[in-house]
Amino acid sequence: MAVHIPMAFLERMQQLLGSDYDAFLSSYDNPRYVGIRVNTLKTSVPSFLGQSPFELQPVSWCPTGFYVQEGLKPGKHPYYHAGLYYIQEPSAMAPVEMLDVAPGEKVLDLCAAPGGKSTQIAARMQGEGVLVTNDIHAERTKALAKNIELYGVRNAVVLNETPERIARSFPAYFDKILIDAPCSGEGMFRKDEDMARQWEVHSTSKCTIMQRDILKSAADMLAPGGRIVYSTCTFAPEENEAMIARFLDQHADFELVPLPKELGFAPGRPEWLYRLNTEGGDAAFSSQAASLTEHCGRLWPHLIKGEGHFLAVLQQKSTASNRQQGERDDAYRIKQEAKSHANVQASIGKSSKMAKKHAGHPPGHASKGRESAGKVPVERELLDCWQQFASEHVTMELPGKPLLFGGHVYLSPLAKEQLAGLKTVRPGWYVGTAKNGRFVPGHPLATALSAGEVVRVLNLSQEQGEAVRYLKGETLNVPASRIECRGIQGFPKGYVLVCVDGVSLGWGKWLDGMLKNEYPAGWRWT
């Protein structure tokens, strides 16, 4: 066995699996499965299949997911930097598919970093509705924000909050909630050997406390008739079936939705709970709730082409209760009180510090400087600069409400008041800021635009190496004839949307045959 596995873990799995243990153990000798998921915000599956540089095999539970051969390094291709696909472990694609998101819904990804599942949700939403994506760890929100930006998501808000605080601001609000819960990570031992080393010092009981609190907050935030998908990448029944059984006992207005059998998911294992139940105490739950956990799903590495995963689909049965209405009234009162404190911008002052660190810069490469008060444009001037830029460079009206945050302009799917008091990393789609009276477009504006939505476009070919040179930050020699202009024939001077094979990469500024490279330094090809 090439992977180091803790002996205590193997002994427990042998006890749980019985005759299936040998097949489970042998799975650790198999090669790891590598997957990519096509980003349908930027292309369609048929289009990508027609231009894919890799040989692909479909993932049965995700129509946009495909296996690629290990060692091909899909991250070393211009299409990856264009956000055409996300590199994702195949089993990890399952929870979002079971969430069954539709355009126009209000969706929360509660434990989202680094953002793979959030970008999958966003692709299903197709820019319509509200996506709130959150992680409690501030450092991890850097990768989360970057992935939201790279994959062209227009309707997302990125938070760095506890579930409890989000629940106070958004009671009974979300149609769909994904909980990719923090867990002991047993299903990832083959993919990441460090997980096996951490398992020996982690406490399952500590994980279950966090999971229980997260589920409670999620139930408070779910709109009547909404859906929660709870998932982990661990095998421990304490963190899986037991967590769901306890939730069902405490929430009679929820039911478990059986998973489609044709996808190859194994059922939950209620028989594992009877031993836990006899221990009593805090672990106790009813036999009826335990029996229902057979409707959960497990992805076993010896049964499917992927790593270990657990998921449960929880559907609320009832309409709005008096409790939910009371929570709405409390939330309204809290928001009214927040408005009375000077102004809303001050009430999110703590959040704007984070926005100043990251806005206009890739996460992890944030500017450390502070803007002096004299250099920050007043609100009206900044919005006017944005509107002027949009009228000169964009061919259509863009979605979202213009929102000023930390001296930058965002297009947000939410009103500013809804974010009052929350630690906000990104209040929406970052479009840019103003310097010396001129608007400077942000890189996320470019990555979410299509070639048909801008005035000037330069299309580079990945086969000729131009795209890689651009991604490395080089200045390119480009004749005026290569700049495609809409409505300003013969006038290519100014900001240009740079694309690779028709898909946006970033900005460039063209003047007299030279394209000044505006690709962010921290994102560059290395």
Coordinates of C-alpha atoms in Angstrom, one line a residue:
M1 CA 0.0 0.0 0.0
A2 CA 1.6 3.3 -1.2
V3 CA -0.5 5.5 1.2
H4 CA 0.2 5.6 4.9
I5 CA -3.1 4.8 6.7
P6 CA -3.5 5.0 10.5
M7 CA -3.9 1.5 12.0
A8 CA -6.7 2.6 14.3
F9 CA -8.6 3.8 11.2
L10 CA -8.1 0.5 9.4
E11 CA -9.2 -1.5 12.5
R12 CA -12.4 0.5 12.8
M13 CA -13.2 0.2 9.0
Q14 CA -12.7 -3.6 9.2
Q15 CA -15.2 -3.7 12.0
L16 CA -17.7 -1.6 10.1
L17 CA -17.3 -3.1 6.6
G18 CA -16.9 -6.8 7.4
S19 CA -16.8 -8.7 4.2
D20 CA -16.4 -5.5 2.1
Y21 CA -13.2 -4.5 3.9
D22 CA -10.7 -6.3 1.6
A23 CA -12.2 -4.5 -1.5
F24 CA -12.1 -1.2 0.4
L25 CA -8.5 -1.7 1.4
S26 CA -7.4 -2.6 -2.1
S27 CA -8.8 0.7 -3.4
Y28 CA -5.8 2.4 -1.8
D29 CA -3.5 0.7 -4.4
N30 CA -5.5 2.1 -7.3
P31 CA -4.4 5.3 -9.1
R32 CA -6.1 8.6 -7.9
Y33 CA -8.9 9.9 -10.1
V34 CA -8.5 13.4 -11.5
G35 CA -11.5 15.3 -12.7
I36 CA -12.3 18.6 -14.4
R37 CA -15.7 20.3 -14.5
V38 CA -16.7 22.4 -17.5
N39 CA -17.6 26.0 -16.5
T40 CA -20.8 26.6 -18.4
L41 CA -20.7 30.3 -17.5
K42 CA -18.0 30.6 -20.1
T43 CA -18.7 27.7 -22.5
S44 CA -21.0 24.8 -23.2
V45 CA -20.2 21.1 -22.7
P46 CA -20.5 20.4 -26.5
S47 CA -18.3 23.4 -27.3
F48 CA -15.7 22.3 -24.8
L49 CA -15.7 18.7 -26.0
G50 CA -15.0 20.0 -29.5
Q51 CA -11.9 22.0 -28.3
S52 CA -10.7 20.0 -25.3
P53 CA -6.9 19.4 -25.3
F54 CA -7.5 16.3 -23.1
E55 CA -9.1 12.9 -23.6
L56 CA -12.2 12.9 -21.4
Q57 CA -14.4 10.3 -19.8
P58 CA -17.8 11.4 -18.3
V59 CA -18.5 11.4 -14.6
S60 CA -21.9 9.7 -14.2
W61 CA -23.3 11.9 -11.4
C62 CA -22.3 15.3 -12.9
P63 CA -23.2 16.1 -16.6
T64 CA -20.4 18.8 -16.7
G65 CA -17.8 16.6 -15.0
F66 CA -15.1 14.5 -16.7
Y67 CA -12.2 12.3 -15.8
V68 CA -8.8 13.2 -17.1
Q69 CA -5.7 11.0 -17.0
E70 CA -3.5 11.7 -14.0
G71 CA -0.3 13.5 -14.9
L72 CA -1.7 15.6 -17.7
K73 CA -1.5 18.7 -15.5
P74 CA -4.7 20.5 -16.7
G75 CA -3.7 23.5 -14.6
K76 CA -0.9 24.2 -17.1
H77 CA -3.1 25.2 -20.0
P78 CA -4.4 28.6 -21.1
Y79 CA -8.0 27.3 -20.9
Y80 CA -7.6 26.8 -17.2
H81 CA -6.5 30.4 -16.8
A82 CA -9.5 31.4 -18.9
G83 CA -11.8 29.6 -16.4
L84 CA -13.1 27.1 -18.9
Y85 CA -12.9 24.3 -16.4
Y86 CA -12.3 23.7 -12.7
I87 CA -10.0 21.0 -11.5
Q88 CA -12.1 19.0 -9.0
E89 CA -12.1 15.6 -7.4
P90 CA -15.0 13.7 -9.1
S91 CA -16.8 12.6 -5.9
A92 CA -16.8 16.3 -4.8
M93 CA -19.0 17.1 -7.7
A94 CA -22.0 15.1 -6.4
P95 CA -23.3 17.4 -3.6
V96 CA -24.1 20.4 -5.8
E97 CA -25.8 18.1 -8.3
M98 CA -28.1 16.9 -5.5
L99 CA -28.7 20.5 -4.4
D100 CA -30.6 20.9 -7.7
V101 CA -30.0 24.7 -8.1
A102 CA -32.0 26.6 -10.6
P103 CA -31.5 30.1 -12.1
G104 CA -33.1 32.9 -10.0
E105 CA -32.8 31.2 -6.7
K106 CA -31.2 32.4 -3.5
V107 CA -28.4 30.0 -2.6
L108 CA -25.9 29.8 0.3
D109 CA -22.6 27.8 0.2
L110 CA -21.9 27.9 3.9
C111 CA -18.4 26.3 4.1
A112 CA -17.2 27.2 0.7
A113 CA -13.4 27.7 0.5
P114 CA -11.6 27.1 -1.8
G115 CA -14.7 27.6 -4.0
G116 CA -15.1 24.6 -6.2
K117 CA -18.6 23.9 -5.2
S118 CA -19.5 27.6 -5.3
T119 CA -18.4 27.9 -8.9
Q120 CA -20.4 24.7 -9.7
I121 CA -23.5 26.3 -8.1
A122 CA -22.9 29.6 -10.0
A123 CA -22.7 27.7 -13.3
R124 CA -26.1 26.2 -12.6
M125 CA -27.5 29.7 -11.7
Q126 CA -26.3 31.2 -15.0
G127 CA -25.9 34.7 -13.4
E128 CA -29.5 34.8 -12.2
G129 CA -30.4 35.0 -8.5
V130 CA -28.2 35.5 -5.4
L131 CA -25.2 33.3 -4.4
V132 CA -23.8 33.9 -0.9
T133 CA -20.5 32.0 -0.5
N134 CA -18.9 32.0 2.9
D135 CA -16.0 30.6 4.9
I136 CA -15.2 31.2 8.5
H137 CA -11.4 31.2 8.0
A138 CA -10.2 34.6 6.8
E139 CA -7.1 33.3 5.1
R140 CA -9.1 30.7 3.1
T141 CA -11.5 33.4 1.7
K142 CA -8.6 34.6 -0.5
A143 CA -8.7 31.5 -2.6
L144 CA -12.5 31.5 -2.5
A145 CA -12.7 35.1 -3.8
K146 CA -10.1 34.4 -6.5
N147 CA -12.0 31.4 -7.8
I148 CA -15.3 33.3 -7.9
E149 CA -13.5 35.9 -10.0
L150 CA -11.6 33.6 -12.2
Y151 CA -14.7 31.6 -13.2
G152 CA -16.7 34.6 -14.2
V153 CA -19.3 34.7 -11.4
R154 CA -21.4 37.9 -11.5
N155 CA -24.0 37.3 -8.8
A156 CA -21.9 36.2 -5.8
V157 CA -21.3 37.8 -2.4
V158 CA -18.2 36.5 -0.5
L159 CA -18.4 36.5 3.3
N160 CA -16.1 35.7 6.1
E161 CA -18.6 35.0 8.9
T162 CA -19.9 32.4 11.4
P163 CA -23.1 30.6 10.4
E164 CA -24.8 32.1 13.4
R165 CA -24.2 35.7 12.4
I166 CA -25.3 35.0 8.8
A167 CA -28.5 33.4 10.2
R168 CA -29.3 36.6 12.1
S169 CA -29.1 38.7 9.0
F170 CA -30.8 36.2 6.6
P171 CA -33.5 34.3 8.5
A172 CA -35.7 32.0 6.4
Y173 CA -34.1 33.6 3.3
F174 CA -32.3 31.0 1.1
D175 CA -34.0 28.5 -1.2
K176 CA -31.0 26.2 -1.2
I177 CA -28.1 25.7 1.2
L178 CA -25.0 23.6 0.8
I179 CA -23.1 22.5 3.8
D180 CA -19.8 20.9 2.8
A181 CA -19.1 20.4 6.5
P182 CA -15.6 20.5 8.2
C183 CA -14.9 16.9 9.0
S184 CA -12.2 14.4 9.9
G185 CA -11.4 13.9 6.2
E186 CA -11.1 10.1 6.1
G187 CA -12.3 9.9 2.5
M188 CA -9.3 12.0 1.3
F189 CA -6.5 9.8 2.7
R190 CA -5.6 8.6 -0.8
K191 CA -5.7 12.0 -2.4
D192 CA -3.9 13.9 0.4
E193 CA -1.6 11.9 2.7
D194 CA -1.5 14.9 5.1
M195 CA -5.1 14.2 5.9
A196 CA -4.1 10.8 7.3
R197 CA -1.5 12.4 9.5
Q198 CA -3.9 15.0 10.8
W199 CA -6.6 12.4 11.5
E200 CA -4.4 10.9 14.2
V201 CA -4.5 14.2 16.2
H202 CA -8.0 15.4 15.2
S203 CA -11.1 14.7 17.3
T204 CA -14.2 13.4 15.7
S205 CA -16.2 14.7 18.7
K206 CA -14.9 18.2 17.9
C207 CA -16.1 17.9 14.3
T208 CA -19.5 16.7 15.3
I209 CA -20.0 19.8 17.6
M210 CA -19.2 22.1 14.7
Q211 CA -21.4 20.1 12.3
R212 CA -24.4 20.2 14.7
D213 CA -24.2 23.9 15.1
I214 CA -23.8 24.5 11.3
L215 CA -26.9 22.4 10.6
K216 CA -28.9 24.3 13.2
S217 CA -28.0 27.7 11.7
A218 CA -28.7 26.4 8.1
A219 CA -32.2 25.3 9.2
D220 CA -32.8 28.8 10.5
M221 CA -31.7 30.4 7.2
L222 CA -33.8 28.1 4.9
A223 CA -36.9 29.5 3.2
P224 CA -40.1 27.5 3.5
G225 CA -39.9 24.5 1.2
G226 CA -36.2 24.9 0.7
R227 CA -33.5 22.3 0.5
I228 CA -30.2 21.6 2.4
V229 CA -27.5 19.3 1.2
Y230 CA -25.2 18.1 3.9
S231 CA -21.9 16.5 2.8
T232 CA -18.6 15.3 4.2
C233 CA -15.5 13.6 2.9
T234 CA -15.3 11.2 5.8
F235 CA -16.6 7.7 6.6
A236 CA -17.3 8.1 10.3
P237 CA -21.0 7.4 11.0
E238 CA -20.8 9.9 14.0
E239 CA -20.3 12.7 11.5
N240 CA -22.7 11.4 8.9
E241 CA -25.8 9.2 9.6
A242 CA -25.8 10.1 13.3
M243 CA -25.7 13.8 12.4
I244 CA -28.7 13.5 10.1
A245 CA -30.7 11.3 12.5
R246 CA -30.3 13.8 15.3
F247 CA -31.3 16.6 12.9
L248 CA -34.4 14.8 11.8
D249 CA -35.4 14.2 15.5
Q250 CA -35.1 17.9 16.2
H251 CA -36.7 19.2 13.0
A252 CA -39.9 17.4 12.3
D253 CA -40.6 19.7 9.3
F254 CA -37.8 18.1 7.3
E255 CA -37.6 14.9 5.4
L256 CA -34.8 13.0 3.7
V257 CA -35.0 12.9 -0.1
P258 CA -33.9 9.5 -1.5
L259 CA -31.0 9.7 -4.0
P260 CA -31.3 8.5 -7.6
K261 CA -30.2 4.8 -7.6
E262 CA -28.9 5.0 -11.2
L263 CA -26.0 7.2 -10.2
G264 CA -24.3 4.4 -8.4
F265 CA -24.3 5.9 -4.9
A266 CA -24.4 3.4 -2.0
P267 CA -27.2 3.9 0.6
G268 CA -26.6 5.1 4.1
R269 CA -25.8 2.6 6.8
P270 CA -28.4 2.9 9.6
E271 CA -27.2 -0.4 11.1
W272 CA -24.0 1.4 12.1
L273 CA -26.1 3.8 14.3
Y274 CA -27.6 1.1 16.6
R275 CA -24.2 0.6 18.3
L276 CA -23.9 4.4 18.7
N277 CA -27.4 4.7 20.0
T278 CA -26.9 2.2 22.7
E279 CA -24.1 4.4 24.1
G280 CA -26.8 6.9 25.0
G281 CA -26.0 10.4 26.3
D282 CA -25.5 13.1 23.7
A283 CA -25.3 10.6 20.9
A284 CA -28.9 9.4 21.4
F285 CA -31.4 9.6 18.6
S286 CA -34.6 7.8 17.8
S287 CA -34.7 4.4 16.0
Q288 CA -37.1 5.9 13.4
A289 CA -34.7 8.7 12.5
A290 CA -31.9 6.2 12.3
S291 CA -33.8 4.0 9.9
L292 CA -34.4 6.9 7.6
T293 CA -30.7 7.4 7.0
E294 CA -30.7 4.6 4.5
H295 CA -31.9 7.4 2.1
C296 CA -28.5 9.1 2.5
G297 CA -25.8 8.4 0.0
R298 CA -22.2 7.2 0.2
L299 CA -19.5 7.2 -2.5
W300 CA -17.1 4.4 -1.7
P301 CA -13.7 4.4 -3.4
H302 CA -13.9 0.6 -4.0
L303 CA -17.3 1.0 -5.7
I304 CA -17.0 4.2 -7.8
K305 CA -14.2 6.1 -9.6
G306 CA -13.6 8.7 -6.9
E307 CA -12.7 9.3 -3.3
G308 CA -14.9 8.7 -0.2
H309 CA -17.9 11.0 0.2
F310 CA -21.2 11.2 2.2
L311 CA -24.3 13.3 1.4
A312 CA -27.8 13.8 2.5
V313 CA -30.6 15.8 0.9
L314 CA -32.9 17.5 3.5
Q315 CA -36.1 19.0 2.2
Q316 CA -38.3 21.2 4.3
K317 CA -42.0 20.1 4.2
S318 CA -43.8 23.0 5.9
T319 CA -44.7 26.5 5.0
A320 CA -43.5 29.5 7.0
S321 CA -44.1 29.1 10.7
N322 CA -44.8 31.7 13.3
R323 CA -41.2 31.3 14.5
Q324 CA -39.9 32.1 11.0
Q325 CA -42.1 35.2 10.8
G326 CA -40.8 36.3 14.2
E327 CA -37.3 35.9 12.9
R328 CA -38.1 38.1 9.9
D329 CA -39.4 40.8 12.2
D330 CA -36.3 40.6 14.4
A331 CA -34.1 40.9 11.3
Y332 CA -36.0 43.9 10.1
R333 CA -35.6 45.6 13.5
I334 CA -31.8 44.9 13.6
K335 CA -31.4 46.3 10.1
Q336 CA -33.3 49.5 11.1
E337 CA -31.1 49.9 14.1
A338 CA -28.0 49.4 11.9
K339 CA -29.2 52.2 9.6
S340 CA -29.4 54.7 12.5
H341 CA -25.7 54.4 13.2
A342 CA -24.2 57.2 11.2
N343 CA -24.5 55.5 7.8
V344 CA -24.4 52.0 6.4
Q345 CA -20.9 52.4 5.1
A346 CA -19.6 53.0 8.6
S347 CA -21.5 49.9 9.9
I348 CA -19.5 47.8 7.5
G349 CA -16.3 49.6 8.2
K350 CA -14.6 46.5 9.5
S351 CA -15.5 44.7 6.3
S352 CA -14.1 47.5 4.1
K353 CA -10.7 46.9 5.5
M354 CA -10.8 43.5 4.0
A355 CA -12.1 44.8 0.7
K356 CA -9.3 47.4 0.5
K357 CA -6.8 44.6 1.0
H358 CA -8.2 42.4 -1.8
A359 CA -10.2 44.6 -4.3
G360 CA -8.4 45.0 -7.6
H361 CA -5.7 42.5 -6.5
P362 CA -5.7 38.7 -6.5
P363 CA -6.2 37.2 -3.1
G364 CA -2.8 36.6 -1.5
H365 CA -1.3 39.6 -3.4
A366 CA -3.2 42.3 -1.8
S367 CA -2.1 45.9 -1.6
K368 CA -0.8 46.8 1.9
G369 CA -1.1 50.6 1.5
R370 CA -4.0 52.8 2.7
E371 CA -5.6 55.3 0.5
S372 CA -5.6 58.8 2.0
A373 CA -8.9 60.5 2.4
G374 CA -8.1 63.1 -0.2
K375 CA -7.4 60.5 -2.9
V376 CA -10.6 58.5 -2.4
P377 CA -13.2 59.9 -4.9
V378 CA -16.5 60.9 -3.4
E379 CA -19.3 58.6 -4.0
R380 CA -21.0 60.4 -6.9
E381 CA -17.7 61.0 -8.7
L382 CA -16.8 57.3 -8.5
L383 CA -20.1 56.1 -9.7
D384 CA -20.0 58.7 -12.6
C385 CA -16.6 57.4 -13.5
W386 CA -17.9 53.8 -13.7
Q387 CA -21.0 54.8 -15.7
Q388 CA -18.8 56.7 -18.2
F389 CA -16.5 53.7 -18.5
A390 CA -19.3 51.3 -19.0
S391 CA -21.0 53.4 -21.7
E392 CA -17.7 53.6 -23.6
H393 CA -16.5 50.0 -23.2
V394 CA -19.5 47.7 -22.6
T395 CA -22.3 47.0 -25.2
M396 CA -25.0 46.0 -22.8
E397 CA -26.5 46.8 -19.4
L398 CA -24.8 44.7 -16.7
P399 CA -26.7 43.0 -13.9
G400 CA -26.6 44.1 -10.2
K401 CA -26.8 47.3 -8.2
P402 CA -23.8 49.6 -8.2
L403 CA -22.4 49.5 -4.7
L404 CA -19.4 51.4 -3.2
F405 CA -17.3 49.4 -0.8
G406 CA -13.8 50.3 0.4
G407 CA -13.3 52.9 -2.3
H408 CA -14.2 50.5 -5.1
V409 CA -17.3 49.8 -7.3
Y410 CA -19.1 46.5 -7.2
L411 CA -22.3 45.3 -8.9
S412 CA -24.1 43.5 -6.1
P413 CA -27.1 41.2 -6.1
L414 CA -28.0 42.4 -2.6
A415 CA -28.8 45.8 -1.1
K416 CA -26.1 47.4 0.9
E417 CA -28.3 47.2 4.0
Q418 CA -28.5 43.4 3.9
L419 CA -24.7 43.2 4.5
A420 CA -24.7 45.7 7.4
G421 CA -22.5 44.3 10.2
L422 CA -21.2 41.3 8.3
K423 CA -17.6 40.7 7.5
T424 CA -17.7 41.0 3.7
V425 CA -14.8 40.1 1.5
R426 CA -16.7 40.8 -1.8
P427 CA -20.1 42.5 -1.8
G428 CA -20.7 41.5 -5.4
W429 CA -19.0 41.6 -8.9
Y430 CA -15.9 43.8 -8.6
V431 CA -15.8 46.2 -11.6
G432 CA -13.0 48.6 -10.6
T433 CA -12.1 51.9 -9.0
A434 CA -11.1 55.4 -10.1
K435 CA -7.6 57.0 -10.1
N436 CA -7.0 60.6 -10.9
G437 CA -10.5 61.0 -12.2
R438 CA -10.2 58.0 -14.6
F439 CA -11.9 54.7 -14.1
V440 CA -9.6 51.7 -13.9
P441 CA -11.5 48.4 -14.6
G442 CA -10.9 45.5 -12.3
H443 CA -9.7 42.1 -13.5
P444 CA -12.9 40.3 -12.3
L445 CA -14.9 42.6 -14.7
A446 CA -12.9 41.2 -17.6
T447 CA -13.1 37.5 -16.6
A448 CA -16.9 37.6 -16.3
L449 CA -17.5 39.5 -19.6
S450 CA -17.9 37.7 -22.9
A451 CA -16.4 38.9 -26.2
G452 CA -19.9 39.9 -27.4
E453 CA -20.4 42.3 -24.5
V454 CA -17.5 44.7 -25.0
V455 CA -16.5 47.3 -27.6
R456 CA -12.9 46.1 -28.3
V457 CA -11.7 42.5 -28.4
L458 CA -8.4 40.9 -29.2
N459 CA -8.5 37.2 -29.7
L460 CA -5.3 35.3 -29.1
S461 CA -4.5 31.7 -30.2
Q462 CA -3.2 29.2 -27.6
E463 CA -1.7 27.2 -30.4
Q464 CA 0.7 30.0 -31.4
G465 CA 1.8 30.7 -27.9
E466 CA 0.4 34.3 -27.7
A467 CA -2.0 33.4 -24.9
V468 CA 0.8 32.1 -22.7
R469 CA 2.9 35.2 -23.4
Y470 CA 0.0 37.4 -22.3
L471 CA -0.6 35.3 -19.2
K472 CA 3.1 35.8 -18.3
G473 CA 2.6 39.5 -18.4
E474 CA 4.4 40.3 -21.6
T475 CA 3.7 43.3 -23.8
L476 CA 2.5 42.2 -27.2
N477 CA 2.9 43.8 -30.6
V478 CA -0.5 43.9 -32.1
P479 CA -1.5 45.6 -35.4
A480 CA -4.7 47.7 -35.3
S481 CA -6.3 45.3 -37.8
R482 CA -6.4 42.5 -35.1
I483 CA -8.5 44.6 -32.7
E484 CA -12.2 43.9 -33.3
C485 CA -14.2 47.1 -32.7
R486 CA -17.9 47.4 -32.3
G487 CA -19.5 50.8 -33.1
I488 CA -16.1 52.6 -33.3
Q489 CA -14.6 51.4 -36.5
G490 CA -11.0 52.2 -37.0
F491 CA -10.5 53.4 -33.4
P492 CA -8.9 50.6 -31.4
K493 CA -7.2 52.8 -28.9
G494 CA -8.1 52.1 -25.2
Y495 CA -9.0 49.1 -23.1
V496 CA -9.3 45.8 -24.9
L497 CA -10.8 42.5 -23.7
V498 CA -8.1 39.9 -24.3
C499 CA -9.4 36.5 -25.1
V500 CA -8.0 33.0 -25.9
D501 CA -10.0 31.2 -28.6
G502 CA -12.9 33.5 -27.9
V503 CA -12.9 33.3 -24.1
S504 CA -11.9 36.2 -21.9
L505 CA -8.6 36.3 -20.1
G506 CA -8.2 39.9 -18.9
W507 CA -7.6 43.5 -20.0
G508 CA -5.0 45.1 -22.2
K509 CA -4.5 48.7 -23.3
W510 CA -3.8 49.2 -27.0
L511 CA -2.0 52.2 -28.4
D512 CA 0.0 52.5 -31.6
G513 CA 0.5 48.8 -32.3
M514 CA 1.4 47.9 -28.7
L515 CA -0.8 46.1 -26.2
K516 CA 0.1 47.1 -22.6
N517 CA -0.5 44.0 -20.5
E518 CA -3.1 44.5 -17.6
Y519 CA -3.1 40.9 -16.4
P520 CA -2.6 41.0 -12.6
A521 CA 0.9 40.2 -11.5
G522 CA -0.3 37.7 -8.8
W523 CA -2.2 35.7 -11.4
R524 CA 0.5 35.3 -13.9
W525 CA 1.6 32.1 -15.5
T526 CA 4.7 30.7 -13.8

